[in-house]
mmCIF file with all atom_site columns, C-alpha atoms in Angstrom:
data_model
loop_
_atom_site.group_PDB
_atom_site.id
_atom_site.type_symbol
_atom_site.label_atom_id
_atom_site.label_alt_id
_atom_site.label_comp_id
_atom_site.label_asym_id
_atom_site.label_entity_id
_atom_site.label_seq_id
_atom_site.pdbx_PDB_ins_code
_atom_site.Cartn_x
_atom_site.Cartn_y
_atom_site.Cartn_z
_atom_site.occupancy
_atom_site.B_iso_or_equiv
_atom_site.pdbx_formal_charge
_atom_site.auth_seq_id
_atom_site.auth_comp_id
_atom_site.auth_asym_id
_atom_site.auth_atom_id
_atom_site.pdbx_PDB_model_num
ATOM 1   C CA . MET I 1 1   ? 9.326   15.444  -3.601  1.00 0.00 ? 520 MET I CA 1
ATOM 2   C CA . SER I 1 2   ? 11.555  12.506  -4.477  1.00 0.00 ? 521 SER I CA 1
ATOM 3   C CA . LEU I 1 3   ? 10.438  8.902   -4.253  1.00 0.00 ? 522 LEU I CA 1
ATOM 4   C CA . SER I 1 4   ? 12.730  8.361   -1.219  1.00 0.00 ? 523 SER I CA 1
ATOM 5   C CA . ASP I 1 5   ? 11.201  11.374  0.579   1.00 0.00 ? 524 ASP I CA 1
ATOM 6   C CA . TYR I 1 6   ? 7.719   10.103  -0.200  1.00 0.00 ? 525 TYR I CA 1
ATOM 7   C CA . GLU I 1 7   ? 8.635   6.579   0.910   1.00 0.00 ? 526 GLU I CA 1
ATOM 8   C CA . GLY I 1 8   ? 10.071  7.928   4.142   1.00 0.00 ? 527 GLY I CA 1
ATOM 9   C CA . TRP I 1 9   ? 6.852   9.844   4.861   1.00 0.00 ? 528 TRP I CA 1
ATOM 10  C CA . VAL I 1 10  ? 4.702   6.796   4.129   1.00 0.00 ? 529 VAL I CA 1
ATOM 11  C CA . ARG I 1 11  ? 6.851   4.468   6.235   1.00 0.00 ? 530 ARG I CA 1
ATOM 12  C CA . LYS I 1 12  ? 6.956   6.971   9.112   1.00 0.00 ? 531 LYS I CA 1
ATOM 13  C CA . HIS I 1 13  ? 3.198   7.343   9.305   1.00 0.00 ? 532 HIS I CA 1
ATOM 14  C CA . TYR I 1 14  ? 2.134   3.823   8.343   1.00 0.00 ? 533 TYR I CA 1
ATOM 15  C CA . GLY I 1 15  ? 4.703   2.542   10.850  1.00 0.00 ? 534 GLY I CA 1
ATOM 16  C CA . LYS I 1 16  ? 2.605   3.970   13.671  1.00 0.00 ? 535 LYS I CA 1
ATOM 17  C CA . HIS I 1 17  ? 0.541   1.106   15.041  1.00 0.00 ? 536 HIS I CA 1
ATOM 18  C CA . ASP I 1 18  ? -2.703  3.090   15.305  1.00 0.00 ? 537 ASP I CA 1
ATOM 19  C CA . VAL I 1 19  ? -2.407  4.425   11.758  1.00 0.00 ? 538 VAL I CA 1
ATOM 20  C CA . MET I 1 20  ? -1.626  0.974   10.399  1.00 0.00 ? 539 MET I CA 1
ATOM 21  C CA . GLN I 1 21  ? -4.583  -0.599  12.210  1.00 0.00 ? 540 GLN I CA 1
ATOM 22  C CA . ALA I 1 22  ? -6.956  2.143   11.052  1.00 0.00 ? 541 ALA I CA 1
ATOM 23  C CA . CYS I 1 23  ? -5.819  1.831   7.433   1.00 0.00 ? 542 CYS I CA 1
ATOM 24  C CA . LEU I 1 24  ? -6.053  -1.952  7.426   1.00 0.00 ? 543 LEU I CA 1
ATOM 25  C CA . SER I 1 25  ? -9.512  -1.816  9.011   1.00 0.00 ? 544 SER I CA 1
ATOM 26  C CA . LEU I 1 26  ? -10.709 0.606   6.329   1.00 0.00 ? 545 LEU I CA 1
ATOM 27  C CA . GLN I 1 27  ? -9.191  -1.668  3.660   1.00 0.00 ? 546 GLN I CA 1
ATOM 28  C CA . ASP I 1 28  ? -10.708 -4.857  5.081   1.00 0.00 ? 547 ASP I CA 1
ATOM 29  C CA . HIS I 1 29  ? -14.153 -3.581  6.026   1.00 0.00 ? 548 HIS I CA 1
ATOM 30  C CA . HIS I 1 30  ? -14.758 -0.804  3.515   1.00 0.00 ? 549 HIS I CA 1
ATOM 31  C CA . HIS I 1 31  ? -12.601 -1.916  0.557   1.00 0.00 ? 550 HIS I CA 1
ATOM 32  C CA . LEU I 1 32  ? -10.532 1.264   0.651   1.00 0.00 ? 551 LEU I CA 1
ATOM 33  C CA . MET I 1 33  ? -6.934  0.827   -0.398  1.00 0.00 ? 552 MET I CA 1
ATOM 34  C CA . VAL I 1 34  ? -4.155  1.712   2.047   1.00 0.00 ? 553 VAL I CA 1
ATOM 35  C CA . PRO I 1 35  ? -1.843  3.346   -0.526  1.00 0.00 ? 554 PRO I CA 1
ATOM 36  C CA . ILE I 1 36  ? -4.625  5.581   -1.775  1.00 0.00 ? 555 ILE I CA 1
ATOM 37  C CA . LEU I 1 37  ? -5.595  6.574   1.769   1.00 0.00 ? 556 LEU I CA 1
ATOM 38  C CA . LEU I 1 38  ? -2.003  7.420   2.647   1.00 0.00 ? 557 LEU I CA 1
ATOM 39  C CA . HIS I 1 39  ? -1.475  9.279   -0.607  1.00 0.00 ? 558 HIS I CA 1
ATOM 40  C CA . ALA I 1 40  ? -4.582  11.398  0.021   1.00 0.00 ? 559 ALA I CA 1
ATOM 41  C CA . VAL I 1 41  ? -3.265  12.403  3.431   1.00 0.00 ? 560 VAL I CA 1
ATOM 42  C CA . TRP I 1 42  ? 0.183   13.094  1.994   1.00 0.00 ? 561 TRP I CA 1
ATOM 43  C CA . LEU I 1 43  ? -1.306  15.354  -0.673  1.00 0.00 ? 562 LEU I CA 1
ATOM 44  C CA . ALA I 1 44  ? -3.380  17.225  1.879   1.00 0.00 ? 563 ALA I CA 1
ATOM 45  C CA . GLN I 1 45  ? -0.359  17.788  4.132   1.00 0.00 ? 564 GLN I CA 1
ATOM 46  C CA . HIS I 1 46  ? 2.221   18.639  1.499   1.00 0.00 ? 565 HIS I CA 1
ATOM 47  C CA . GLN I 1 47  ? 0.725   20.228  -1.552  1.00 0.00 ? 566 GLN I CA 1
ATOM 48  C CA . ASN I 1 48  ? -3.020  20.393  -1.155  1.00 0.00 ? 567 ASN I CA 1
ATOM 49  C CA . TRP I 1 49  ? -3.388  19.044  -4.680  1.00 0.00 ? 568 TRP I CA 1
ATOM 50  C CA . ARG I 1 50  ? -6.603  17.574  -5.851  1.00 0.00 ? 569 ARG I CA 1
ATOM 51  C CA . VAL I 1 51  ? -6.281  14.072  -7.210  1.00 0.00 ? 570 VAL I CA 1
ATOM 52  C CA . ARG I 1 52  ? -7.386  13.888  -10.815 1.00 0.00 ? 571 ARG I CA 1
ATOM 53  C CA . ALA I 1 53  ? -9.958  11.208  -11.563 1.00 0.00 ? 572 ALA I CA 1
ATOM 54  C CA . GLN I 1 54  ? -7.693  9.767   -14.253 1.00 0.00 ? 573 GLN I CA 1
ATOM 55  C CA . ALA I 1 55  ? -4.771  9.396   -11.773 1.00 0.00 ? 574 ALA I CA 1
ATOM 56  C CA . TYR I 1 56  ? -7.026  7.813   -9.177  1.00 0.00 ? 575 TYR I CA 1
ATOM 57  C CA . HIS I 1 57  ? -8.458  5.388   -11.747 1.00 0.00 ? 576 HIS I CA 1
ATOM 58  C CA . ARG I 1 58  ? -4.965  4.476   -12.976 1.00 0.00 ? 577 ARG I CA 1
ATOM 59  C CA . ALA I 1 59  ? -3.771  3.775   -9.401  1.00 0.00 ? 578 ALA I CA 1
ATOM 60  C CA . MET I 1 60  ? -6.835  1.615   -8.704  1.00 0.00 ? 579 MET I CA 1
ATOM 61  C CA . VAL I 1 61  ? -6.310  -0.419  -11.885 1.00 0.00 ? 580 VAL I CA 1
ATOM 62  C CA . LEU I 1 62  ? -2.605  -0.950  -11.237 1.00 0.00 ? 581 LEU I CA 1
ATOM 63  C CA . ILE I 1 63  ? -3.176  -1.889  -7.604  1.00 0.00 ? 582 ILE I CA 1
ATOM 64  C CA . ARG I 1 64  ? -5.891  -4.390  -8.576  1.00 0.00 ? 583 ARG I CA 1
ATOM 65  C CA . GLN I 1 65  ? -3.759  -5.895  -11.382 1.00 0.00 ? 584 GLN I CA 1
ATOM 66  C CA . PHE I 1 66  ? -0.430  -6.153  -9.610  1.00 0.00 ? 585 PHE I CA 1
ATOM 67  C CA . VAL I 1 67  ? -0.687  -5.618  -5.865  1.00 0.00 ? 586 VAL I CA 1
ATOM 68  C CA . MET I 1 68  ? -3.889  -7.459  -5.024  1.00 0.00 ? 587 MET I CA 1
ATOM 69  C CA . PRO I 1 69  ? -2.773  -10.797 -6.566  1.00 0.00 ? 588 PRO I CA 1
ATOM 70  C CA . LEU I 1 70  ? 0.426   -10.610 -4.511  1.00 0.00 ? 589 LEU I CA 1
ATOM 71  C CA . ARG I 1 71  ? -1.560  -9.816  -1.394  1.00 0.00 ? 590 ARG I CA 1
ATOM 72  C CA . ALA I 1 72  ? -3.838  -12.804 -2.030  1.00 0.00 ? 591 ALA I CA 1
ATOM 73  C CA . GLN I 1 73  ? -0.821  -15.088 -2.388  1.00 0.00 ? 592 GLN I CA 1
ATOM 74  C CA . ARG I 1 74  ? 0.710   -13.709 0.802   1.00 0.00 ? 593 ARG I CA 1
ATOM 75  C CA . LYS I 1 75  ? -2.584  -14.242 2.726   1.00 0.00 ? 594 LYS I CA 1
ATOM 76  C CA . MET I 1 76  ? -2.805  -17.772 1.404   1.00 0.00 ? 595 MET I CA 1
ATOM 77  C CA . LEU I 1 77  ? 0.591   -18.490 2.886   1.00 0.00 ? 596 LEU I CA 1
ATOM 78  C CA . ARG I 1 78  ? -0.527  -17.031 6.224   1.00 0.00 ? 597 ARG I CA 1
ATOM 79  C CA . GLY I 1 79  ? -2.843  -19.994 6.951   1.00 0.00 ? 598 GLY I CA 1
ATOM 80  C CA . GLY I 1 80  ? -0.071  -21.897 8.718   1.00 0.00 ? 599 GLY I CA 1
ATOM 81  C CA . ASP I 1 81  ? 3.381   -22.724 7.626   1.00 0.00 ? 600 ASP I CA 1
ATOM 82  C CA . ILE I 1 82  ? 2.632   -24.995 4.711   1.00 0.00 ? 601 ILE I CA 1
ATOM 83  C CA . PHE I 1 83  ? 6.344   -25.490 4.205   1.00 0.00 ? 602 PHE I CA 1
ATOM 84  C CA . ASP I 1 84  ? 9.578   -24.275 5.787   1.00 0.00 ? 603 ASP I CA 1
ATOM 85  C CA . ASP I 1 85  ? 10.006  -21.182 3.595   1.00 0.00 ? 604 ASP I CA 1
ATOM 86  C CA . ALA I 1 86  ? 6.440   -19.853 3.892   1.00 0.00 ? 605 ALA I CA 1
ATOM 87  C CA . LYS I 1 87  ? 7.383   -17.110 6.372   1.00 0.00 ? 606 LYS I CA 1
ATOM 88  C CA . ILE I 1 88  ? 10.251  -15.926 4.179   1.00 0.00 ? 607 ILE I CA 1
ATOM 89  C CA . MET I 1 89  ? 7.988   -15.914 1.144   1.00 0.00 ? 608 MET I CA 1
ATOM 90  C CA . ARG I 1 90  ? 5.321   -13.908 3.019   1.00 0.00 ? 609 ARG I CA 1
ATOM 91  C CA . GLN I 1 91  ? 7.922   -11.306 4.002   1.00 0.00 ? 610 GLN I CA 1
ATOM 92  C CA . ARG I 1 92  ? 9.251   -11.013 0.460   1.00 0.00 ? 611 ARG I CA 1
ATOM 93  C CA . LEU I 1 93  ? 5.767   -10.708 -0.999  1.00 0.00 ? 612 LEU I CA 1
ATOM 94  C CA . LYS I 1 94  ? 4.939   -7.969  1.483   1.00 0.00 ? 613 LYS I CA 1
ATOM 95  C CA . LYS I 1 95  ? 8.096   -6.047  0.577   1.00 0.00 ? 614 LYS I CA 1
ATOM 96  C CA . THR I 1 96  ? 7.195   -6.362  -3.100  1.00 0.00 ? 615 THR I CA 1
ATOM 97  C CA . GLU I 1 97  ? 3.617   -5.202  -2.462  1.00 0.00 ? 616 GLU I CA 1
ATOM 98  C CA . ILE I 1 98  ? 4.854   -2.111  -0.617  1.00 0.00 ? 617 ILE I CA 1
ATOM 99  C CA . ALA I 1 99  ? 7.417   -1.289  -3.306  1.00 0.00 ? 618 ALA I CA 1
ATOM 100 C CA . LEU I 1 100 ? 4.756   -1.551  -6.015  1.00 0.00 ? 619 LEU I CA 1
ATOM 101 C CA . GLU I 1 101 ? 2.332   0.591   -4.046  1.00 0.00 ? 620 GLU I CA 1
ATOM 102 C CA . LEU I 1 102 ? 4.956   3.276   -3.568  1.00 0.00 ? 621 LEU I CA 1
ATOM 103 C CA . ASP I 1 103 ? 5.867   3.256   -7.255  1.00 0.00 ? 622 ASP I CA 1
ATOM 104 C CA . ILE I 1 104 ? 2.227   3.404   -8.308  1.00 0.00 ? 623 ILE I CA 1
ATOM 105 C CA . MET I 1 105 ? 1.294   6.227   -5.945  1.00 0.00 ? 624 MET I CA 1
ATOM 106 C CA . HIS I 1 106 ? 4.376   8.304   -6.490  1.00 0.00 ? 625 HIS I CA 1
ATOM 107 C CA . GLY I 1 107 ? 4.450   7.851   -10.268 1.00 0.00 ? 626 GLY I CA 1
#
């Protein structure tokens, strides 16, 4: 499956309000990562592959190194509009987070 097919599947399912809320709740309360949750479901539905421990570990390391710092910056900007461009910066950071997650999980 191409990256664009994978991205379409992720956006379709994560775009459902109930799915998004469930994933975010698992991430916030149980420290599970949304891209890994979505990828596990995608694998089960499409290829029934088992995730190798090495691939899982690689994804966790990359998400922690690159995605989590961006998420922390975005959440820091959420505490009220510190300056005029805070909303725009939050939106751009979120787009970058999602793009990195897709690249990490598809790659």
